[in-house]
C-alpha cells in the first residue's frame, strides 16, 4: 500500500484513542494462542454490569487473504475476510453475521500517494452506501464522508475534516452530524519514543449549544508501565494504570468518577490480555 494521507477515519484518531482506548468499567479477560500453521485463537470473557458474555475469535492468514471468525455466546457468528492487493493499492473487506441474513457488507479501500478512497455497501436489495475520500499528504490532509440510503433516497450523513500531522504533534478539526457539530483536537508527544503525550479536545453541538472540553495525558513510568488520565468540563475524571506483565501481555486497571457527585461510587474496570 502507498504512503498517502490515510483514511478519513484516521483524522483525529490519535487524540481520540488517547482519550478513550483502554478506559472501561467492565471486567475483561482474554488469552491468545498461535499455532505453527499460522492460526491465531483468542478467547475472551466479559462481565458488563450483571451480564456475562464470551466469544472465541480465530484468525488465519493465507497469501493475500486474512480470515477472521468470531463466535459469540449468543449463538451468532461474525465472519470477516480481508483481501489485500487484489488490485494495485486496493483492499477489499467482506463481512457477514450468521444467522442475520441482512448483515452482509462489502468495503473497498483504494490508496494513492495523495489520496485514499473507501466505498462501503450493505449486501441487500436497498443498501446503505458510505463513501469517504481523503486528499493530501501524510503531513496535511483534507477529507469528507457521506452516507446514502438507497431505499429512502436520503443522505444519512455528510461530514468533513482536516488533519495536520508532524513528528511530535497532530491536530485535527472535524465538522460532523451534517454540520451540526464541530470537534477540534490537538495531541503533543512529550518524548521521542511517543510513550508520553498530552491531548486536548473541544466539542460543540450547535443545535443544543452543548460544549465539552476534555484534556488528558499519557505518561510512561518505565518501559513496562504507563498511566493515563482525562478530565472534562462536566466533572468526569478518568484514570488508568497499564502494566506489561509479560511481553505483549497487559493488565489494565481503570476508574471513572464524577467530581460533581462525590457521594456516588466510582466505576472500576479491569482488563487482562495474555499473548505468547
PDB file of C-alpha atoms in Angstrom:
ATOM      1  CA  UNK A   1       0.000   0.000   0.000  1.00  0.00           C
ATOM      2  CA  UNK A   2       1.179   3.541  -0.733  1.00  0.00           C
ATOM      3  CA  UNK A   3       2.055   6.003   1.978  1.00  0.00           C
ATOM      4  CA  UNK A   4      -0.602   8.621   1.373  1.00  0.00           C
ATOM      5  CA  UNK A   5      -2.814  10.791   3.593  1.00  0.00           C
ATOM      6  CA  UNK A   6      -4.598   7.879   5.274  1.00  0.00           C
ATOM      7  CA  UNK A   7      -8.316   7.199   5.520  1.00  0.00           C
ATOM      8  CA  UNK A   8     -10.959   9.680   6.671  1.00  0.00           C
ATOM      9  CA  UNK A   9     -11.346   7.616   9.851  1.00  0.00           C
ATOM     10  CA  UNK A  10      -7.700   8.397  10.682  1.00  0.00           C
ATOM     11  CA  UNK A  11      -8.445  12.122  11.093  1.00  0.00           C
ATOM     12  CA  UNK A  12      -8.359  12.826  14.830  1.00  0.00           C
ATOM     13  CA  UNK A  13      -7.871   9.130  15.633  1.00  0.00           C
ATOM     14  CA  UNK A  14      -4.667   9.500  17.689  1.00  0.00           C
ATOM     15  CA  UNK A  15      -6.232  12.063  20.030  1.00  0.00           C
ATOM     16  CA  UNK A  16      -9.442  10.020  20.269  1.00  0.00           C
ATOM     17  CA  UNK A  17      -7.525   6.855  21.124  1.00  0.00           C
ATOM     18  CA  UNK A  18      -5.585   8.554  23.898  1.00  0.00           C
ATOM     19  CA  UNK A  19      -8.833   9.823  25.439  1.00  0.00           C
ATOM     20  CA  UNK A  20     -10.885   6.627  25.040  1.00  0.00           C
ATOM     21  CA  UNK A  21      -8.798   3.497  24.443  1.00  0.00           C
ATOM     22  CA  UNK A  22      -8.467   1.095  27.397  1.00  0.00           C
ATOM     23  CA  UNK A  23     -10.861   3.140  29.570  1.00  0.00           C
ATOM     24  CA  UNK A  24     -13.531   0.698  30.693  1.00  0.00           C
ATOM     25  CA  UNK A  25     -15.875  -0.026  33.584  1.00  0.00           C
ATOM     26  CA  UNK A  26     -16.154  -3.702  32.637  1.00  0.00           C
ATOM     27  CA  UNK A  27     -14.171  -6.787  33.625  1.00  0.00           C
ATOM     28  CA  UNK A  28     -12.490  -8.444  30.665  1.00  0.00           C
ATOM     29  CA  UNK A  29     -10.120 -11.381  30.302  1.00  0.00           C
ATOM     30  CA  UNK A  30      -8.627 -12.594  27.036  1.00  0.00           C
ATOM     31  CA  UNK A  31      -5.960 -15.118  26.108  1.00  0.00           C
ATOM     32  CA  UNK A  32      -4.396 -15.625  22.677  1.00  0.00           C
ATOM     33  CA  UNK A  33      -2.532 -18.601  21.248  1.00  0.00           C
ATOM     34  CA  UNK A  34      -0.774 -19.108  17.910  1.00  0.00           C
ATOM     35  CA  UNK A  35      -0.135 -22.361  16.071  1.00  0.00           C
ATOM     36  CA  UNK A  36       2.780 -23.238  13.803  1.00  0.00           C
ATOM     37  CA  UNK A  37       0.411 -23.212  10.810  1.00  0.00           C
ATOM     38  CA  UNK A  38      -0.352 -19.527  11.343  1.00  0.00           C
ATOM     39  CA  UNK A  39      -3.736 -19.828  13.052  1.00  0.00           C
ATOM     40  CA  UNK A  40      -4.389 -17.341  15.882  1.00  0.00           C
ATOM     41  CA  UNK A  41      -7.003 -18.175  18.511  1.00  0.00           C
ATOM     42  CA  UNK A  42      -8.301 -15.630  21.045  1.00  0.00           C
ATOM     43  CA  UNK A  43     -10.774 -16.427  23.817  1.00  0.00           C
ATOM     44  CA  UNK A  44     -12.474 -13.533  25.628  1.00  0.00           C
ATOM     45  CA  UNK A  45     -14.701 -13.414  28.703  1.00  0.00           C
ATOM     46  CA  UNK A  46     -16.530 -10.189  29.600  1.00  0.00           C
ATOM     47  CA  UNK A  47     -18.583  -9.088  32.585  1.00  0.00           C
ATOM     48  CA  UNK A  48     -20.551  -5.907  31.917  1.00  0.00           C
ATOM     49  CA  UNK A  49     -22.726  -4.913  34.832  1.00  0.00           C
ATOM     50  CA  UNK A  50     -24.538  -8.100  35.773  1.00  0.00           C
ATOM     51  CA  UNK A  51     -24.280  -9.613  32.292  1.00  0.00           C
ATOM     52  CA  UNK A  52     -21.654 -12.187  31.335  1.00  0.00           C
ATOM     53  CA  UNK A  53     -20.575 -12.781  27.748  1.00  0.00           C
ATOM     54  CA  UNK A  54     -17.814 -14.617  25.941  1.00  0.00           C
ATOM     55  CA  UNK A  55     -16.509 -15.130  22.432  1.00  0.00           C
ATOM     56  CA  UNK A  56     -13.841 -17.045  20.578  1.00  0.00           C
ATOM     57  CA  UNK A  57     -12.005 -15.484  17.627  1.00  0.00           C
ATOM     58  CA  UNK A  58      -9.964 -17.384  15.059  1.00  0.00           C
ATOM     59  CA  UNK A  59      -7.691 -15.706  12.529  1.00  0.00           C
ATOM     60  CA  UNK A  60      -5.960 -17.386   9.608  1.00  0.00           C
ATOM     61  CA  UNK A  61      -3.721 -15.780   7.002  1.00  0.00           C
ATOM     62  CA  UNK A  62      -3.320 -17.305   3.571  1.00  0.00           C
ATOM     63  CA  UNK A  63      -1.358 -15.481   0.881  1.00  0.00           C
ATOM     64  CA  UNK A  64      -3.116 -12.112   0.418  1.00  0.00           C
ATOM     65  CA  UNK A  65      -6.216 -13.003   2.453  1.00  0.00           C
ATOM     66  CA  UNK A  66      -6.980 -12.846   6.178  1.00  0.00           C
ATOM     67  CA  UNK A  67      -9.939 -14.807   7.579  1.00  0.00           C
ATOM     68  CA  UNK A  68     -11.448 -13.785  10.935  1.00  0.00           C
ATOM     69  CA  UNK A  69     -14.251 -15.762  12.546  1.00  0.00           C
ATOM     70  CA  UNK A  70     -15.771 -14.682  15.880  1.00  0.00           C
ATOM     71  CA  UNK A  71     -18.234 -16.953  17.699  1.00  0.00           C
ATOM     72  CA  UNK A  72     -20.372 -15.314  20.418  1.00  0.00           C
ATOM     73  CA  UNK A  73     -22.202 -16.961  23.283  1.00  0.00           C
ATOM     74  CA  UNK A  74     -25.451 -15.515  21.872  1.00  0.00           C
ATOM     75  CA  UNK A  75     -25.153 -18.046  19.014  1.00  0.00           C
ATOM     76  CA  UNK A  76     -24.019 -15.515  16.417  1.00  0.00           C
ATOM     77  CA  UNK A  77     -21.004 -15.973  14.161  1.00  0.00           C
ATOM     78  CA  UNK A  78     -19.252 -12.961  12.619  1.00  0.00           C
ATOM     79  CA  UNK A  79     -17.003 -13.687   9.653  1.00  0.00           C
ATOM     80  CA  UNK A  80     -14.668 -11.127   8.099  1.00  0.00           C
ATOM     81  CA  UNK A  81     -12.454 -11.760   5.076  1.00  0.00           C
ATOM     82  CA  UNK A  82      -9.840  -9.173   4.102  1.00  0.00           C
ATOM     83  CA  UNK A  83      -8.157  -9.288   0.688  1.00  0.00           C
ATOM     84  CA  UNK A  84      -5.061  -7.148   0.110  1.00  0.00           C
ATOM     85  CA  UNK A  85      -3.590  -6.210  -3.249  1.00  0.00           C
ATOM     86  CA  UNK A  86      -6.275  -7.936  -5.308  1.00  0.00           C
ATOM     87  CA  UNK A  87      -5.661  -4.868  -7.457  1.00  0.00           C
ATOM     88  CA  UNK A  88      -2.701  -2.481  -7.056  1.00  0.00           C
ATOM     89  CA  UNK A  89      -3.082  -0.391  -3.852  1.00  0.00           C
ATOM     90  CA  UNK A  90      -6.529  -1.842  -3.191  1.00  0.00           C
ATOM     91  CA  UNK A  91      -8.008  -3.688  -0.216  1.00  0.00           C
ATOM     92  CA  UNK A  92     -11.401  -5.400  -0.036  1.00  0.00           C
ATOM     93  CA  UNK A  93     -13.213  -6.407   3.170  1.00  0.00           C
ATOM     94  CA  UNK A  94     -16.267  -8.685   3.223  1.00  0.00           C
ATOM     95  CA  UNK A  95     -18.161  -9.307   6.466  1.00  0.00           C
ATOM     96  CA  UNK A  96     -21.386 -11.062   7.426  1.00  0.00           C
ATOM     97  CA  UNK A  97     -23.067 -12.357  10.559  1.00  0.00           C
ATOM     98  CA  UNK A  98     -24.938 -15.634  10.922  1.00  0.00           C
ATOM     99  CA  UNK A  99     -27.924 -16.021  11.302  1.00  0.00           C
ATOM    100  CA  UNK A 100     -28.590 -12.352  10.319  1.00  0.00           C
ATOM    101  CA  UNK A 101     -29.071 -12.594   6.546  1.00  0.00           C
ATOM    102  CA  UNK A 102     -29.116  -8.800   6.104  1.00  0.00           C
ATOM    103  CA  UNK A 103     -25.794  -8.150   7.849  1.00  0.00           C
ATOM    104  CA  UNK A 104     -23.538  -8.676   4.829  1.00  0.00           C
ATOM    105  CA  UNK A 105     -21.246  -5.778   3.986  1.00  0.00           C
ATOM    106  CA  UNK A 106     -18.586  -5.083   1.363  1.00  0.00           C
ATOM    107  CA  UNK A 107     -15.923  -2.405   1.732  1.00  0.00           C
ATOM    108  CA  UNK A 108     -13.326  -1.456  -0.867  1.00  0.00           C
ATOM    109  CA  UNK A 109     -10.345   0.748   0.004  1.00  0.00           C
ATOM    110  CA  UNK A 110      -8.042   2.403  -2.527  1.00  0.00           C
ATOM    111  CA  UNK A 111      -4.771   4.068  -1.537  1.00  0.00           C
ATOM    112  CA  UNK A 112      -2.729   6.525  -3.575  1.00  0.00           C
ATOM    113  CA  UNK A 113       0.283   8.680  -2.753  1.00  0.00           C
ATOM    114  CA  UNK A 114      -2.020  11.708  -2.480  1.00  0.00           C
ATOM    115  CA  UNK A 115      -5.475  10.214  -1.947  1.00  0.00           C
ATOM    116  CA  UNK A 116      -7.420   7.484  -0.171  1.00  0.00           C
ATOM    117  CA  UNK A 117     -10.952   6.439  -1.094  1.00  0.00           C
ATOM    118  CA  UNK A 118     -13.333   3.948   0.516  1.00  0.00           C
ATOM    119  CA  UNK A 119     -16.752   2.685  -0.532  1.00  0.00           C
ATOM    120  CA  UNK A 120     -18.942   0.541   1.711  1.00  0.00           C
ATOM    121  CA  UNK A 121     -22.276  -1.058   0.825  1.00  0.00           C
ATOM    122  CA  UNK A 122     -24.620  -3.404   2.634  1.00  0.00           C
ATOM    123  CA  UNK A 123     -25.240  -6.602   0.681  1.00  0.00           C
ATOM    124  CA  UNK A 124     -29.019  -6.342   0.365  1.00  0.00           C
ATOM    125  CA  UNK A 125     -31.610  -5.082  -2.099  1.00  0.00           C
ATOM    126  CA  UNK A 126     -31.715  -1.424  -0.939  1.00  0.00           C
ATOM    127  CA  UNK A 127     -28.317  -0.920   0.657  1.00  0.00           C
ATOM    128  CA  UNK A 128     -26.851   1.865   2.726  1.00  0.00           C
ATOM    129  CA  UNK A 129     -23.817   3.246   0.897  1.00  0.00           C
ATOM    130  CA  UNK A 130     -20.965   5.072   2.609  1.00  0.00           C
ATOM    131  CA  UNK A 131     -18.203   6.827   0.674  1.00  0.00           C
ATOM    132  CA  UNK A 132     -15.136   8.597   2.066  1.00  0.00           C
ATOM    133  CA  UNK A 133     -12.310  10.447   0.329  1.00  0.00           C
ATOM    134  CA  UNK A 134      -9.108  11.974   1.654  1.00  0.00           C
ATOM    135  CA  UNK A 135      -6.674  14.161  -0.276  1.00  0.00           C
ATOM    136  CA  UNK A 136      -3.239  15.419   0.706  1.00  0.00           C
ATOM    137  CA  UNK A 137      -0.049  14.015   2.152  1.00  0.00           C
ATOM    138  CA  UNK A 138       0.957  12.255   5.391  1.00  0.00           C
ATOM    139  CA  UNK A 139       1.555  15.766   6.818  1.00  0.00           C
ATOM    140  CA  UNK A 140      -1.680  17.531   5.878  1.00  0.00           C
ATOM    141  CA  UNK A 141      -4.895  16.010   4.601  1.00  0.00           C
ATOM    142  CA  UNK A 142      -8.461  17.040   3.816  1.00  0.00           C
ATOM    143  CA  UNK A 143     -11.291  14.528   3.905  1.00  0.00           C
ATOM    144  CA  UNK A 144     -15.042  14.071   3.597  1.00  0.00           C
ATOM    145  CA  UNK A 145     -17.559  11.263   4.037  1.00  0.00           C
ATOM    146  CA  UNK A 146     -21.163  10.765   3.025  1.00  0.00           C
ATOM    147  CA  UNK A 147     -23.803   8.117   3.649  1.00  0.00           C
ATOM    148  CA  UNK A 148     -26.772   7.486   1.354  1.00  0.00           C
ATOM    149  CA  UNK A 149     -29.856   5.353   1.961  1.00  0.00           C
ATOM    150  CA  UNK A 150     -30.994   3.950  -1.394  1.00  0.00           C
ATOM    151  CA  UNK A 151     -34.396   2.894  -0.006  1.00  0.00           C
ATOM    152  CA  UNK A 152     -35.417   6.380   1.202  1.00  0.00           C
ATOM    153  CA  UNK A 153     -33.135   8.217  -1.258  1.00  0.00           C
ATOM    154  CA  UNK A 154     -31.782  10.448   1.501  1.00  0.00           C
ATOM    155  CA  UNK A 155     -28.351  11.249   2.861  1.00  0.00           C
ATOM    156  CA  UNK A 156     -27.828   9.702   6.287  1.00  0.00           C
ATOM    157  CA  UNK A 157     -24.633  11.676   6.979  1.00  0.00           C
ATOM    158  CA  UNK A 158     -22.098  14.061   5.497  1.00  0.00           C
ATOM    159  CA  UNK A 159     -19.000  15.154   7.373  1.00  0.00           C
ATOM    160  CA  UNK A 160     -15.680  16.813   6.592  1.00  0.00           C
ATOM    161  CA  UNK A 161     -12.335  17.152   8.326  1.00  0.00           C
ATOM    162  CA  UNK A 162      -8.755  18.375   8.135  1.00  0.00           C
ATOM    163  CA  UNK A 163      -5.677  16.931   9.796  1.00  0.00           C
ATOM    164  CA  UNK A 164      -2.121  18.182  10.290  1.00  0.00           C
ATOM    165  CA  UNK A 165       0.483  15.669  11.459  1.00  0.00           C
ATOM    166  CA  UNK A 166       4.068  16.365  12.490  1.00  0.00           C
ATOM    167  CA  UNK A 167       6.643  14.064  14.111  1.00  0.00           C
ATOM    168  CA  UNK A 168       5.872  15.371  17.605  1.00  0.00           C
ATOM    169  CA  UNK A 169       2.262  16.563  17.280  1.00  0.00           C
ATOM    170  CA  UNK A 170      -1.003  16.241  15.385  1.00  0.00           C
ATOM    171  CA  UNK A 171      -4.092  18.433  15.143  1.00  0.00           C
ATOM    172  CA  UNK A 172      -7.486  17.943  13.534  1.00  0.00           C
ATOM    173  CA  UNK A 173     -10.864  19.606  13.001  1.00  0.00           C
ATOM    174  CA  UNK A 174     -13.957  17.590  12.095  1.00  0.00           C
ATOM    175  CA  UNK A 175     -17.312  19.044  11.055  1.00  0.00           C
ATOM    176  CA  UNK A 176     -19.827  16.279  11.785  1.00  0.00           C
ATOM    177  CA  UNK A 177     -23.512  15.426  12.284  1.00  0.00           C
ATOM    178  CA  UNK A 178     -24.427  17.014   8.937  1.00  0.00           C
ATOM    179  CA  UNK A 179     -22.761  20.256  10.004  1.00  0.00           C
ATOM    180  CA  UNK A 180     -24.400  20.349  13.434  1.00  0.00           C
ATOM    181  CA  UNK A 181     -21.215  19.680  15.417  1.00  0.00           C
ATOM    182  CA  UNK A 182     -17.535  20.517  15.323  1.00  0.00           C
ATOM    183  CA  UNK A 183     -14.659  18.807  17.081  1.00  0.00           C
ATOM    184  CA  UNK A 184     -11.104  20.122  17.341  1.00  0.00           C
ATOM    185  CA  UNK A 185      -8.285  18.137  18.924  1.00  0.00           C
ATOM    186  CA  UNK A 186      -4.556  18.516  19.472  1.00  0.00           C
ATOM    187  CA  UNK A 187      -2.055  15.906  20.650  1.00  0.00           C
ATOM    188  CA  UNK A 188       1.573  16.614  21.532  1.00  0.00           C
ATOM    189  CA  UNK A 189       4.168  13.910  22.195  1.00  0.00           C
ATOM    190  CA  UNK A 190       6.447  14.651  25.147  1.00  0.00           C
ATOM    191  CA  UNK A 191       9.277  12.267  24.292  1.00  0.00           C
ATOM    192  CA  UNK A 192      10.949  10.783  21.226  1.00  0.00           C
ATOM    193  CA  UNK A 193       9.561   7.317  21.922  1.00  0.00           C
ATOM    194  CA  UNK A 194       5.998   8.761  21.877  1.00  0.00           C
ATOM    195  CA  UNK A 195       5.104   6.946  25.098  1.00  0.00           C
ATOM    196  CA  UNK A 196       4.194  10.176  26.892  1.00  0.00           C
ATOM    197  CA  UNK A 197       1.772  12.727  25.478  1.00  0.00           C
ATOM    198  CA  UNK A 198      -0.727  15.477  26.284  1.00  0.00           C
ATOM    199  CA  UNK A 199      -4.041  15.929  24.475  1.00  0.00           C
ATOM    200  CA  UNK A 200      -6.902  18.400  24.364  1.00  0.00           C
ATOM    201  CA  UNK A 201     -10.279  18.177  22.645  1.00  0.00           C
ATOM    202  CA  UNK A 202     -13.115  20.680  22.188  1.00  0.00           C
ATOM    203  CA  UNK A 203     -16.543  19.527  21.017  1.00  0.00           C
ATOM    204  CA  UNK A 204     -19.534  21.761  20.275  1.00  0.00           C
ATOM    205  CA  UNK A 205     -23.081  20.762  19.311  1.00  0.00           C
ATOM    206  CA  UNK A 206     -24.700  23.754  17.603  1.00  0.00           C
ATOM    207  CA  UNK A 207     -28.353  22.692  17.885  1.00  0.00           C
ATOM    208  CA  UNK A 208     -28.155  22.283  21.677  1.00  0.00           C
ATOM    209  CA  UNK A 209     -25.360  24.790  22.439  1.00  0.00           C
ATOM    210  CA  UNK A 210     -23.567  21.922  24.189  1.00  0.00           C
ATOM    211  CA  UNK A 211     -19.845  22.301  24.773  1.00  0.00           C
ATOM    212  CA  UNK A 212     -17.483  19.609  26.015  1.00  0.00           C
ATOM    213  CA  UNK A 213     -13.824  20.307  26.718  1.00  0.00           C
ATOM    214  CA  UNK A 214     -11.599  17.347  27.562  1.00  0.00           C
ATOM    215  CA  UNK A 215      -7.930  17.300  28.484  1.00  0.00           C
ATOM    216  CA  UNK A 216      -5.842  14.218  29.069  1.00  0.00           C
ATOM    217  CA  UNK A 217      -2.395  12.765  29.166  1.00  0.00           C
ATOM    218  CA  UNK A 218      -0.282   9.651  28.918  1.00  0.00           C
ATOM    219  CA  UNK A 219       2.897   9.160  30.964  1.00  0.00           C
ATOM    220  CA  UNK A 220       5.314   6.244  30.790  1.00  0.00           C
ATOM    221  CA  UNK A 221       6.589   5.429  34.282  1.00  0.00           C
ATOM    222  CA  UNK A 222       9.051   2.877  32.919  1.00  0.00           C
ATOM    223  CA  UNK A 223       9.431   0.579  29.904  1.00  0.00           C
ATOM    224  CA  UNK A 224       6.520  -1.636  31.019  1.00  0.00           C
ATOM    225  CA  UNK A 225       4.181   0.668  32.987  1.00  0.00           C
ATOM    226  CA  UNK A 226       2.165   3.686  31.922  1.00  0.00           C
ATOM    227  CA  UNK A 227      -0.649   5.804  33.335  1.00  0.00           C
ATOM    228  CA  UNK A 228      -3.379   7.799  31.615  1.00  0.00           C
ATOM    229  CA  UNK A 229      -5.829  10.393  32.895  1.00  0.00           C
ATOM    230  CA  UNK A 230      -8.547  12.631  31.464  1.00  0.00           C
ATOM    231  CA  UNK A 231     -10.933  15.295  32.758  1.00  0.00           C
ATOM    232  CA  UNK A 232     -13.771  17.167  31.069  1.00  0.00           C
ATOM    233  CA  UNK A 233     -15.647  20.329  31.950  1.00  0.00           C
ATOM    234  CA  UNK A 234     -18.639  18.271  33.150  1.00  0.00           C
ATOM    235  CA  UNK A 235     -16.523  16.979  36.032  1.00  0.00           C
ATOM    236  CA  UNK A 236     -15.901  13.446  34.782  1.00  0.00           C
ATOM    237  CA  UNK A 237     -12.436  12.253  35.779  1.00  0.00           C
ATOM    238  CA  UNK A 238     -10.956   9.050  34.407  1.00  0.00           C
ATOM    239  CA  UNK A 239      -7.645   7.341  35.103  1.00  0.00           C
ATOM    240  CA  UNK A 240      -5.970   4.046  34.307  1.00  0.00           C
ATOM    241  CA  UNK A 241      -2.805   2.113  35.027  1.00  0.00           C
ATOM    242  CA  UNK A 242      -1.460  -0.316  32.439  1.00  0.00           C
ATOM    243  CA  UNK A 243       1.388  -2.760  33.069  1.00  0.00           C
ATOM    244  CA  UNK A 244       3.051  -5.212  30.712  1.00  0.00           C
ATOM    245  CA  UNK A 245       3.438  -8.281  32.940  1.00  0.00           C
ATOM    246  CA  UNK A 246       4.954 -10.298  30.082  1.00  0.00           C
ATOM    247  CA  UNK A 247       5.896  -9.276  26.532  1.00  0.00           C
ATOM    248  CA  UNK A 248       2.626  -8.339  24.755  1.00  0.00           C
ATOM    249  CA  UNK A 249       0.594  -9.332  27.851  1.00  0.00           C
ATOM    250  CA  UNK A 250      -1.147  -6.395  29.517  1.00  0.00           C
ATOM    251  CA  UNK A 251      -3.104  -5.849  32.706  1.00  0.00           C
ATOM    252  CA  UNK A 252      -5.145  -2.631  32.830  1.00  0.00           C
ATOM    253  CA  UNK A 253      -6.954  -1.127  35.817  1.00  0.00           C
ATOM    254  CA  UNK A 254      -9.183   1.889  35.145  1.00  0.00           C
ATOM    255  CA  UNK A 255     -11.654   4.010  37.071  1.00  0.00           C
ATOM    256  CA  UNK A 256     -14.054   6.884  36.473  1.00  0.00           C
ATOM    257  CA  UNK A 257     -15.555   9.295  38.963  1.00  0.00           C
ATOM    258  CA  UNK A 258     -17.964  12.235  38.790  1.00  0.00           C
ATOM    259  CA  UNK A 259     -16.197  15.011  40.707  1.00  0.00           C
ATOM    260  CA  UNK A 260     -19.502  16.910  40.957  1.00  0.00           C
ATOM    261  CA  UNK A 261     -21.183  13.982  42.734  1.00  0.00           C
ATOM    262  CA  UNK A 262     -18.558  12.536  45.061  1.00  0.00           C
ATOM    263  CA  UNK A 263     -21.244  10.684  47.030  1.00  0.00           C
ATOM    264  CA  UNK A 264     -21.612   8.284  44.104  1.00  0.00           C
ATOM    265  CA  UNK A 265     -19.360   5.255  43.941  1.00  0.00           C
ATOM    266  CA  UNK A 266     -16.654   5.416  41.244  1.00  0.00           C
ATOM    267  CA  UNK A 267     -16.760   2.900  38.424  1.00  0.00           C
ATOM    268  CA  UNK A 268     -13.865   0.463  38.143  1.00  0.00           C
ATOM    269  CA  UNK A 269     -12.742  -1.711  35.257  1.00  0.00           C
ATOM    270  CA  UNK A 270     -10.195  -4.497  34.919  1.00  0.00           C
ATOM    271  CA  UNK A 271      -8.743  -5.954  31.736  1.00  0.00           C
ATOM    272  CA  UNK A 272      -6.206  -8.763  31.368  1.00  0.00           C
ATOM    273  CA  UNK A 273      -4.870  -9.714  27.922  1.00  0.00           C
ATOM    274  CA  UNK A 274      -2.387 -12.583  27.662  1.00  0.00           C
ATOM    275  CA  UNK A 275      -0.427 -13.218  24.464  1.00  0.00           C
ATOM    276  CA  UNK A 276       2.503 -15.550  23.826  1.00  0.00           C
TER     277      UNK A 276
END
